[in-house]
XYZ file of C-alpha atoms in Angstrom:
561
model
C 0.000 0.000 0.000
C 2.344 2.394 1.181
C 4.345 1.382 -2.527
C 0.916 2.695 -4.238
C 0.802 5.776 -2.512
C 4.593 6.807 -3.029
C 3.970 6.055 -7.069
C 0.768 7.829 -6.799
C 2.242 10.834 -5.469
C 5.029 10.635 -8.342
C 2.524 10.340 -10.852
C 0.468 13.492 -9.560
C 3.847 15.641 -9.272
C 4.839 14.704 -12.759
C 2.676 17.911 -14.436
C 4.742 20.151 -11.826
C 7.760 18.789 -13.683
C 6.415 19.428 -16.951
C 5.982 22.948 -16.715
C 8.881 23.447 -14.699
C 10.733 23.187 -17.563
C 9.473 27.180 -18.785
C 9.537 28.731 -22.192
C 12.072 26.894 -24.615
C 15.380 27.649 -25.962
C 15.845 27.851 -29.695
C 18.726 28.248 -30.904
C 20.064 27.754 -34.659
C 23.556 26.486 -35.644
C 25.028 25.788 -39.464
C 26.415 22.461 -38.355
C 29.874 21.439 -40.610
C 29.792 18.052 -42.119
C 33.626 16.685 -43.070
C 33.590 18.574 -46.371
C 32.962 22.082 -45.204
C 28.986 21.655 -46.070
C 27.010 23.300 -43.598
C 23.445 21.856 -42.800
C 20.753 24.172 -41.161
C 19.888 23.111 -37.860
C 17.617 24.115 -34.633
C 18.406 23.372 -31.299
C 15.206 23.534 -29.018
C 16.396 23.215 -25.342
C 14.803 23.268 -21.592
C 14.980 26.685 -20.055
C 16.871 25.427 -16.899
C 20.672 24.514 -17.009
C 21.966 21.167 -17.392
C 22.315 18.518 -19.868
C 19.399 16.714 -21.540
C 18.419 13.142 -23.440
C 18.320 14.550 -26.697
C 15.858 13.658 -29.466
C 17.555 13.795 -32.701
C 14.669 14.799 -36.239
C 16.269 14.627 -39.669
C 13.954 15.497 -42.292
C 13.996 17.159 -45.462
C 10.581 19.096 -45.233
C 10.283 22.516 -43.739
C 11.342 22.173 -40.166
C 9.598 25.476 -39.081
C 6.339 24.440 -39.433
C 3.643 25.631 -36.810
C 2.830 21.826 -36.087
C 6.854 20.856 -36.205
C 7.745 24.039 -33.609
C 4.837 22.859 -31.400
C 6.100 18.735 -31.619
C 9.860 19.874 -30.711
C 8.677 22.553 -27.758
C 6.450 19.463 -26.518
C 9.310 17.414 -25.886
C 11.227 19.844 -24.577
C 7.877 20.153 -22.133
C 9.131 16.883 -21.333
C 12.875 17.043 -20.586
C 14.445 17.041 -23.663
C 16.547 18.184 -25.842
C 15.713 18.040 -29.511
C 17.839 18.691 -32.730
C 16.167 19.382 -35.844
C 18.445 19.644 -38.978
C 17.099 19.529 -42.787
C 19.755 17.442 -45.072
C 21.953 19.233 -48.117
C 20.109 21.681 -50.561
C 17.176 22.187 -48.049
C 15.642 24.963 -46.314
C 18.798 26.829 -45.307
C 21.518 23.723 -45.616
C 24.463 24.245 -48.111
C 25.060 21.631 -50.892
C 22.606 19.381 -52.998
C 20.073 17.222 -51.636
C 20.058 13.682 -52.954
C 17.537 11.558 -50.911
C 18.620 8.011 -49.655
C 21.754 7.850 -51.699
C 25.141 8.594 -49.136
C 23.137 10.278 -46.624
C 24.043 8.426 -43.835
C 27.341 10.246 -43.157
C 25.812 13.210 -42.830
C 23.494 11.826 -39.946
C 26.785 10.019 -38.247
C 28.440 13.149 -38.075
C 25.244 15.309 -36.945
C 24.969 12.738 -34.212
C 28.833 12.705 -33.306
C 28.114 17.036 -33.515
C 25.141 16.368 -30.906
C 26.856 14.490 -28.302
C 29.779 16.540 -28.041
C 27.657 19.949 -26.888
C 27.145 20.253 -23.155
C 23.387 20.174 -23.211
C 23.542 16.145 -24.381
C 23.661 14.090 -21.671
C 24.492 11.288 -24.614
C 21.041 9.411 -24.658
C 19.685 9.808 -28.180
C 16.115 8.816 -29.090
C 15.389 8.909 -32.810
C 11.897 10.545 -34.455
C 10.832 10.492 -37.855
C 7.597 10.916 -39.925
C 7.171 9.621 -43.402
C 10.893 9.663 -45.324
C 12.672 11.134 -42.042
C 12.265 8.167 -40.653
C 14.335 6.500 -42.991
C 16.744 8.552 -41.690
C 16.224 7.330 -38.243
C 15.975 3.623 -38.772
C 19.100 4.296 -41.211
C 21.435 5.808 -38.534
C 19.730 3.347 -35.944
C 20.918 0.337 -37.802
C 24.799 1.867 -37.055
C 24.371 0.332 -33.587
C 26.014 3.173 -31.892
C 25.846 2.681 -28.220
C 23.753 6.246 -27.778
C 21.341 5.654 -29.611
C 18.320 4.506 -27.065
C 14.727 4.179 -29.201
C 13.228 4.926 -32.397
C 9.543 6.208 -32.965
C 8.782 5.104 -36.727
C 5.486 7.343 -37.498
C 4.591 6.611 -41.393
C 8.118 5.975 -42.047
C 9.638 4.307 -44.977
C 12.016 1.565 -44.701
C 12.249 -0.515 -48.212
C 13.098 1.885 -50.919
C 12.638 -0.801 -53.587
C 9.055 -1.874 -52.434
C 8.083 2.253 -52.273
C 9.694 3.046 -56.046
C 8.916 -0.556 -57.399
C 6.202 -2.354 -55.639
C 6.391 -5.875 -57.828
C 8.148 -4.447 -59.669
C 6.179 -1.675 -61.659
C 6.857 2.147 -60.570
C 5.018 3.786 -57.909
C 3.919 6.558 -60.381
C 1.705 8.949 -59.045
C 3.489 8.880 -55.651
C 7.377 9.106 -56.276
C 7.156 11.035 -59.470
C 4.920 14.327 -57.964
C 6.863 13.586 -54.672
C 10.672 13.822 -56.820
C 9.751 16.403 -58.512
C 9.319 18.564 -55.929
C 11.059 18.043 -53.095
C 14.091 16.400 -54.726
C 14.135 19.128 -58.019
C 12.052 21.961 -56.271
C 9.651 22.259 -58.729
C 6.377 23.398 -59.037
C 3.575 21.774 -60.698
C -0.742 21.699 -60.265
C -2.404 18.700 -59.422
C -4.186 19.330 -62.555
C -1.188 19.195 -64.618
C -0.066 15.738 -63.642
C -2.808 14.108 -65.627
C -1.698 15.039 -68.965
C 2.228 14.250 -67.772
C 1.286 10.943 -66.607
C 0.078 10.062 -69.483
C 2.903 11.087 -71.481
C 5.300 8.346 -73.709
C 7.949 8.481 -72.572
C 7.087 8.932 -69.084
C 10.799 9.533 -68.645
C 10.504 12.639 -70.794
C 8.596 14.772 -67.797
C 11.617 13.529 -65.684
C 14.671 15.742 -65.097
C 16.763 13.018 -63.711
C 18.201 9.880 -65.035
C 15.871 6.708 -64.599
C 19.131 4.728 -63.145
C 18.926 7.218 -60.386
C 15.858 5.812 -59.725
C 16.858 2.087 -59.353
C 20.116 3.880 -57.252
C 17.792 5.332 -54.520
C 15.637 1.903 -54.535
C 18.744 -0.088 -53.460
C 19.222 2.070 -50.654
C 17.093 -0.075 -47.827
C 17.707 0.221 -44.269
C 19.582 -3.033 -43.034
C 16.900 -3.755 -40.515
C 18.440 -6.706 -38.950
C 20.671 -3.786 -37.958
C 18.469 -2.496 -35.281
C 18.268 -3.230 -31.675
C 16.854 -0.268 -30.184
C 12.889 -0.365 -28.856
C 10.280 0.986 -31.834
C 6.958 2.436 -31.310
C 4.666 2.282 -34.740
C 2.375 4.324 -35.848
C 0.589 4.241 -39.183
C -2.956 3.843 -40.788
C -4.554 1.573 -42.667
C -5.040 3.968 -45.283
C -1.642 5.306 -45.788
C 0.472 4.696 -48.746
C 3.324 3.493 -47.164
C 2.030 2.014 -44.373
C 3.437 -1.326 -45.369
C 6.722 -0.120 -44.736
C 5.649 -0.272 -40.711
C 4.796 -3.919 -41.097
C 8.314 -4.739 -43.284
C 9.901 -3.076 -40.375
C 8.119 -4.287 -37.291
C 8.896 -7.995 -39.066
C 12.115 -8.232 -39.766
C 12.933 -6.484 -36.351
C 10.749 -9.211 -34.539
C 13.090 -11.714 -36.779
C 16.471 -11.291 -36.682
C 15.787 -9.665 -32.798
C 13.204 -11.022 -31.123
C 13.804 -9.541 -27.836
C 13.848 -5.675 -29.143
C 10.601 -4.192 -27.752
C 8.257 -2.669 -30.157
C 4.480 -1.583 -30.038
C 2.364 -0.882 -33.160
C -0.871 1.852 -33.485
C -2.387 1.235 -36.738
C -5.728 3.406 -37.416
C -7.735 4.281 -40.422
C -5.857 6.960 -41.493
C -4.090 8.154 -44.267
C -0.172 10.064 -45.114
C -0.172 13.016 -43.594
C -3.426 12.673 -41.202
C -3.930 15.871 -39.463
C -5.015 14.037 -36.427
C -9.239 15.381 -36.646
C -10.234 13.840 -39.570
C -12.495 10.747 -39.508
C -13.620 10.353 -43.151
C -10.645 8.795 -45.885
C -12.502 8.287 -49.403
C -16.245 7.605 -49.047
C -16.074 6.168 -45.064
C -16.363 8.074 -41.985
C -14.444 5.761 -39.869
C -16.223 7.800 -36.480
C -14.605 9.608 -33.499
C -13.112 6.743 -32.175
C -10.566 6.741 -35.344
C -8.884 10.324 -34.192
C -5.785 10.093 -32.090
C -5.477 13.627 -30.839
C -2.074 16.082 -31.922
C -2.042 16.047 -27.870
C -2.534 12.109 -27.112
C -0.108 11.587 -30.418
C 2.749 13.643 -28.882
C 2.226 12.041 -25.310
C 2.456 8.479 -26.794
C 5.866 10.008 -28.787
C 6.934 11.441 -25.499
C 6.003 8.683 -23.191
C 8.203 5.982 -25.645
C 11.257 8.608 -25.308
C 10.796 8.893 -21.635
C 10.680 5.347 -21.182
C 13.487 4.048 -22.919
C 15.060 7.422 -23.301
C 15.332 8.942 -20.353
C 15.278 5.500 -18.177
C 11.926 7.226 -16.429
C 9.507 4.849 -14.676
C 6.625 5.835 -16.842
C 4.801 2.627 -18.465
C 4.730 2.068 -21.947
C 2.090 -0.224 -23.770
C 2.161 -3.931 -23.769
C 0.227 -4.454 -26.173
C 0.024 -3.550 -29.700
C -3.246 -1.173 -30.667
C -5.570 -1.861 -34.104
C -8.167 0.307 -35.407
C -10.635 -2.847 -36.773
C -12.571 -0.721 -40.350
C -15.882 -1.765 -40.583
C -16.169 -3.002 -36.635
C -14.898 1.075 -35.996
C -13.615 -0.113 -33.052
C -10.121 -0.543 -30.932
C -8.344 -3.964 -30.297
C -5.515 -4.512 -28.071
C -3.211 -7.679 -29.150
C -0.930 -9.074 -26.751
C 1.005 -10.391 -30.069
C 1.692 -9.841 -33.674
C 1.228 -11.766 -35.987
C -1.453 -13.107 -34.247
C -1.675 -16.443 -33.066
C -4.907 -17.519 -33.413
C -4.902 -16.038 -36.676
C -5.611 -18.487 -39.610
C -5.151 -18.587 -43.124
C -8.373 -18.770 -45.745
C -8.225 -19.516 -49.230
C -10.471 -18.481 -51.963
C -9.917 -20.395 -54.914
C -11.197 -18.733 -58.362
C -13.362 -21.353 -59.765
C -15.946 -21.343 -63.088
C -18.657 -18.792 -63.585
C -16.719 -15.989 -62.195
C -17.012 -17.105 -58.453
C -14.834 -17.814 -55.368
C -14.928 -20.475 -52.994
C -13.149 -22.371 -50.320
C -12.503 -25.315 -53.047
C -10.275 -25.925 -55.826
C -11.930 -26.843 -58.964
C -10.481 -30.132 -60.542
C -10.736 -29.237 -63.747
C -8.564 -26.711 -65.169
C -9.810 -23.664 -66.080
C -8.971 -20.636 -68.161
C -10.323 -17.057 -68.657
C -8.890 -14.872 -71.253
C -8.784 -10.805 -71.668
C -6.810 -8.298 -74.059
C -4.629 -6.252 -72.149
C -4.671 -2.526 -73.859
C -1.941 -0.435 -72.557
C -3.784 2.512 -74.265
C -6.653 2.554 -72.557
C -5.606 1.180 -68.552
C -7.845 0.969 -65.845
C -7.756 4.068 -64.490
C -7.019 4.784 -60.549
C -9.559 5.156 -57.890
C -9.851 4.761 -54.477
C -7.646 2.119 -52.424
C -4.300 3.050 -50.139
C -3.216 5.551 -52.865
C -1.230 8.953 -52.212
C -2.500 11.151 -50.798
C -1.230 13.984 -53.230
C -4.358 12.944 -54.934
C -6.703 12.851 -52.280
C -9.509 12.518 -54.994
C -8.170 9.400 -55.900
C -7.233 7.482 -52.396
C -9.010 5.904 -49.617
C -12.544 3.269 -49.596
C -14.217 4.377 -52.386
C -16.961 2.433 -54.906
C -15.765 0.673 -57.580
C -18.576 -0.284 -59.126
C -17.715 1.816 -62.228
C -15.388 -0.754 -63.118
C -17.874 -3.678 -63.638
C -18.479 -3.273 -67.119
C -14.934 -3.401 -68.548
C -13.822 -6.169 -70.548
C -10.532 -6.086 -69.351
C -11.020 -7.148 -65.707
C -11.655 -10.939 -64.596
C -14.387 -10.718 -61.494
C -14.662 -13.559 -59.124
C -17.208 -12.979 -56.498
C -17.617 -15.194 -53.390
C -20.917 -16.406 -52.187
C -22.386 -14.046 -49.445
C -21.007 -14.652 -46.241
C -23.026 -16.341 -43.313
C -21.287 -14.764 -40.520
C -18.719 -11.817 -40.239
C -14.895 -12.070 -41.206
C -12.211 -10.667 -39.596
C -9.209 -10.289 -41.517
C -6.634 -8.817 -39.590
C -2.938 -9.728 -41.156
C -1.519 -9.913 -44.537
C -3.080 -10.431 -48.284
C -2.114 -12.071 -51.423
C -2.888 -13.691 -54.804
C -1.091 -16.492 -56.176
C -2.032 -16.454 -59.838
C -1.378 -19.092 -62.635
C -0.586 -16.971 -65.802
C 0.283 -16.699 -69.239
C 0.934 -13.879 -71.614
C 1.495 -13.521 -75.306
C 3.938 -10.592 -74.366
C 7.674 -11.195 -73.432
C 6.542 -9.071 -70.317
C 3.210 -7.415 -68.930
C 1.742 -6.622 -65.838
C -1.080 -8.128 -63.710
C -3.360 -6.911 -60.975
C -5.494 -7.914 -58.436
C -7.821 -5.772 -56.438
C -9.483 -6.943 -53.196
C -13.280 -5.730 -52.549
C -16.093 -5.960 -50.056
C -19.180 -6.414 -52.072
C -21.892 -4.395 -49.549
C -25.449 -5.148 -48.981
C -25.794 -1.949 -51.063
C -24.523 -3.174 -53.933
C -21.403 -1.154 -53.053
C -18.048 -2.601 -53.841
C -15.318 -1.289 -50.866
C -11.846 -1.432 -52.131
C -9.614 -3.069 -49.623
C -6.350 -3.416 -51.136
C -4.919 -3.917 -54.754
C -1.429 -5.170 -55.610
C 0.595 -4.989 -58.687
C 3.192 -7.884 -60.518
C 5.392 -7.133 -63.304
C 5.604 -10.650 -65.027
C 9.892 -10.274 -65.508
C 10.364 -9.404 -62.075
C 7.960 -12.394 -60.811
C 11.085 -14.062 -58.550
C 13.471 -10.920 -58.136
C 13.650 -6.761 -58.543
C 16.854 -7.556 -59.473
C 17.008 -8.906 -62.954
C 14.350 -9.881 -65.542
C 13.217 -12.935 -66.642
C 11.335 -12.396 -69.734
C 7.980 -14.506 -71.003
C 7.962 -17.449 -73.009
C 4.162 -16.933 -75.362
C 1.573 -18.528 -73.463
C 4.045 -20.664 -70.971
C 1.967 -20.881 -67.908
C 3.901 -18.870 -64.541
C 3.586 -18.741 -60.767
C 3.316 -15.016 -59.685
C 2.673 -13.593 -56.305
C 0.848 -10.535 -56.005
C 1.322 -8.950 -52.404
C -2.134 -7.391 -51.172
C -0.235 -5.856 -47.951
C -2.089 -5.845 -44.862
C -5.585 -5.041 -43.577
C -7.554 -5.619 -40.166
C -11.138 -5.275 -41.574
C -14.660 -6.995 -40.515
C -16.366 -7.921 -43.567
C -20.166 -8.506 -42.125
C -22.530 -10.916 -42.480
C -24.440 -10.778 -46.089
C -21.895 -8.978 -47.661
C -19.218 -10.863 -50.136
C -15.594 -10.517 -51.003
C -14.586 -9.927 -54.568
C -11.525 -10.248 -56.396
C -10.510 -8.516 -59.800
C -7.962 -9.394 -61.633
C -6.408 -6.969 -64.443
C -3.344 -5.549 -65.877
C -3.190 -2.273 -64.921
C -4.173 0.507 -62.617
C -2.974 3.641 -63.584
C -1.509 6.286 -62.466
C -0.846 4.348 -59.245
C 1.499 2.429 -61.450
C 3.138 3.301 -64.537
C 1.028 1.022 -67.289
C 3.451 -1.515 -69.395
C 3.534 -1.256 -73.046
C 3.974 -4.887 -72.797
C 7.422 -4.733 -74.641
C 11.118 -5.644 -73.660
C 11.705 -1.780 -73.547
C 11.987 0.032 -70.315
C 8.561 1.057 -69.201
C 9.429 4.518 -68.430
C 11.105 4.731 -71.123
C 9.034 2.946 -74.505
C 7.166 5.205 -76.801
C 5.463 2.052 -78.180
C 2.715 0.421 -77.146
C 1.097 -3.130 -77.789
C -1.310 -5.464 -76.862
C -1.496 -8.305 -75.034
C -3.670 -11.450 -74.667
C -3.499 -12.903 -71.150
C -5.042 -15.992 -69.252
C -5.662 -16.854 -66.340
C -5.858 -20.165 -64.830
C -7.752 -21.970 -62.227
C -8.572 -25.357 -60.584
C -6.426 -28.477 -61.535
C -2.715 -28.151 -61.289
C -3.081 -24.003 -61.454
C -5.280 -23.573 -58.836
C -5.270 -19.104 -58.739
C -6.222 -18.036 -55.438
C -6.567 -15.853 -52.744
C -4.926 -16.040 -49.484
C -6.689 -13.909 -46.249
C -5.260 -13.994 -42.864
C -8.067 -14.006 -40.979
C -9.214 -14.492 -36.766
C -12.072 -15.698 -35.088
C -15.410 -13.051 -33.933
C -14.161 -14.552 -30.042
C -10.823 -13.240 -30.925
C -11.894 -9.417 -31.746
C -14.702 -9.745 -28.813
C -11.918 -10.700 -26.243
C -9.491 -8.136 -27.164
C -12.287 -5.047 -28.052
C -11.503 -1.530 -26.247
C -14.606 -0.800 -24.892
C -16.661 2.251 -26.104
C -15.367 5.455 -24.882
C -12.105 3.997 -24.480
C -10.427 5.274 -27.857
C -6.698 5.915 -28.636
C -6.582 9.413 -26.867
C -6.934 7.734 -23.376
């Protein structure tokens, strides 16, 4: 009892501390780098004297944002020091910015900078949003003894799965996204229509396309990292299955590294009110607060940090669409988590059985006239085009294979990863094919869940192609990332299967030619098999209703708490 009372009092005196610490220092330094470059960099300290745990935020956005002064004096609210710096060519910093590619000496030296100065007490905690945290997880995976605990918010960690996800070119992300912030230039969201659409896409690009493939082999070596992550992400986010690649192969190569995960509904760049992403409001228990977000971010540092005695979760937090409610997993991946098939089978339908008989369905791939984008985990530099929205306009187009299951007799929960293993065969040396994941709703609404992309060369490896023999049957994978999603009662799950989906992906001209690069264009008949020996199907992790109803947040308790 009298243990209860002493923490109690602790925990009461702990807002005391807080605003104890009085109005922030900012200062501003040119930090050197070895070769005389100078990078622009804020220092935002605690008004008292001493040294700090310092939080160290690499980014190369605008570091003097409203919300981005408000985040670093928050910490500081908290005890520590934080160091903002923006990389070469940006916002004040000498020399020319060249994202992922040698960057990393830059951060070991701004580091080796930070720890020297008498306000470090030489316990480093590591923050990044989007493609700062790159930069984190890349100078976390150095190992360098001060380096304490990483929060990953949105981050990015596999550069060849954000420029080439199987294989075809994140378009309508990375190109807008390049152009701006790597070449500083200025162009409408009405413009990029007409450019995307250009042949060569290359053309509208002033860099080379091996640059390209240069900053996609830059990945993080994630078996690198040993320090504690919190996650945080949404459903709905483009790159939110960089979180999971993360979280993974830290759980693999070292098991015992703590990290929690906070997955919601929302999408890049949520501005923490929001409840609606494409056609669903996902409700008010979907917002985590600017306050509750910075607490959580604060809490983590504290924790592992700063060595405090403040709690941090134990276990991971996920925002179940459709349900609109909370769950809080002891574990990830689940175990009680199982996988369902869905095998394509005659008449355009799924089910639970692979047909004996081999089947095929045929369509004519034109890359002239590609499905065109809308809705799904897009980017959300087109917010017109991301998030749940119908896609019934797409049910008339010859192009697209439909396989619809039967309507389900009681919910599903799929809470885990996605993918369809297709039996193919092309008349092209190389094409592309697509599968889209749907909730078909009582409505007649069809949800987008996910959609994936394959380019047929790159089938077994980004790193070299492996061209198409004329109607040769092929194994491909298409990865549908992850989802935790209740599909109810009376409602079905359809599958679409297609060659393109543009401009979330550059189309293929279904030539030997460079994508990005051909002028021509050609068509292509493909099949698609099912049943017998090339059994196409689609693969759902999935968890029992007593699962979700033992680990549900109650009402009222939402993310902010």
């Amino acid at each position: 009892m009298k243990k209860q009372i002493a923490l109690l009092l602790i925990v009461l005196s702990f807002p005391i501390i807080l605003c104890a610490q009085g109005v922030p220092q900012l200062l501003t330094q040119n930090v050197p780098m070895q070769d005389s470059i100078h990078l622009a960099t804020d220092i935002y300290l605690p008004s008292s004297e001493g040294s700090f745990p310092t939080i160290l935020y690499l980014l190369p956005y605008d570091r003097r944002t409203q919300e981005r002064q408000q985040f670093c004096q928050f910490l500081v609210s908290r005890g520590f020091a934080v160091v903002i710096q923006n990389p070469r060519g940006k916002f004040g910093s000498e020399g020319e910015y060249l994202p992922f590619i040698d960057e990393l000496k830059d951060f070991q030296q701004t580091l080796d900078w930070t720890l020297e100065q008498t306000w470090c007490n030489g316990n480093i905690g590591l923050y990044g949003s989007s493609s700062s945290s790159y930069n984190a997880q890349l100078l976390a995976s150095t190992r360098h003894a001060s380096i304490k605990a990483i929060v990953n918010h949105s981050g990015l960690t596999k550069t060849d799965e954000l420029f080439f996800p199987g294989g075809a070119f994140r378009l309508n992300t990375l190109f807008p996204w390049l152009n701006h912030f790597y070449k500083g230039k200025q162009v409408s969201s009405g413009q990029w229509e007409a450019i995307f659409k250009e042949a060569p896409v290359s053309e509208h690009m002033d860099w080379d396309t091996y640059l390209l493939y240069q900053m996609a082999r830059q990945s993080v070596g994630t078996h690198k990292i040993k320090v504690p992550i919190l996650h945080i992400t949404g459903w709905n986010d483009v790159v939110y299955r960089q979180t999971f690649f993360l979280f993974k192969d830290v759980k693999h190569f070292n098991p015992s590294v703590d990290q929690h995960l906070i997955i919601g509904p929302w999408e890049h760049n949520y501005d923490h009110t929001n409840t609606t992403f494409g056609e669903v409001d996902f409700g008010g228990e979907s917002v985590l607060s600017s306050t509750a977000f910075r607490r959580k971010v604060a809490d983590w540092f504290d924790h592992y940090v700063n060595g405090s005695f403040l709690p941090v979760p134990d276990k991971h937090e996920f925002f179940v669409m459709g349900l609109n409610q909370w769950i809080d997993i002891p574990t990830y991946p689940v175990h009680e988590s199982e996988r369902l098939r869905f095998y394509l089978q005659e008449k355009g339908q799924l089910g639970i059985e692979s047909p004996e008989k081999e089947q095929a369905y045929t369509y004519v791939f034109d890359p002239e006239n590609p499905v065109p984008t809308y809705g799904g985990v897009n980017s959300h530099l087109f917010p017109e085009e991301s998030g749940p929205r119908d896609q019934s306009r797409f049910l008339e187009r010859e192009d697209i294979l439909a396989f619809e299951s039967d309507t389900l007799s009681e919910d599903l929960y799929i809470l885990g990863d996605m993918k369809v293993v297709l039996f193919a065969s092309s008349d092209a040396p190389d094409t592309d094919f697509t599968a889209k994941l749907m909730a078909k709703r009582a409505n007649g609404q069809y949800r987008i869940i996910e959609d994936g992309i394959i380019r047929a060369s790159n089938r077994n490896t980004h790193l070299s192609k492996e061209w198409l023999e004329p109607q040769e049957v092929y194994e491909m994978e298409i990865d549908l990332g992850f989802s935790g999603i209740e599909i109810k009662a009376g409602e079905q799950l359809v599958l679409h299967i297609s060659s393109s989906n543009f401009p979330k992906y550059n189309v293929h001209h279904n030539l030997k030619e460079h994508p990005l690069e051909a002028i021509h264009f050609e068509k292509a008949n493909q099949t698609i098999y099912a049943g017998g020996r090339n059994a196409s199907y689609l693969s759902l992790t999935t968890v029992p209703k007593s699962f979700i109803e033992q680990y549900l947040r109650p009402k009222g308790m939402n993310i902010n708490k």
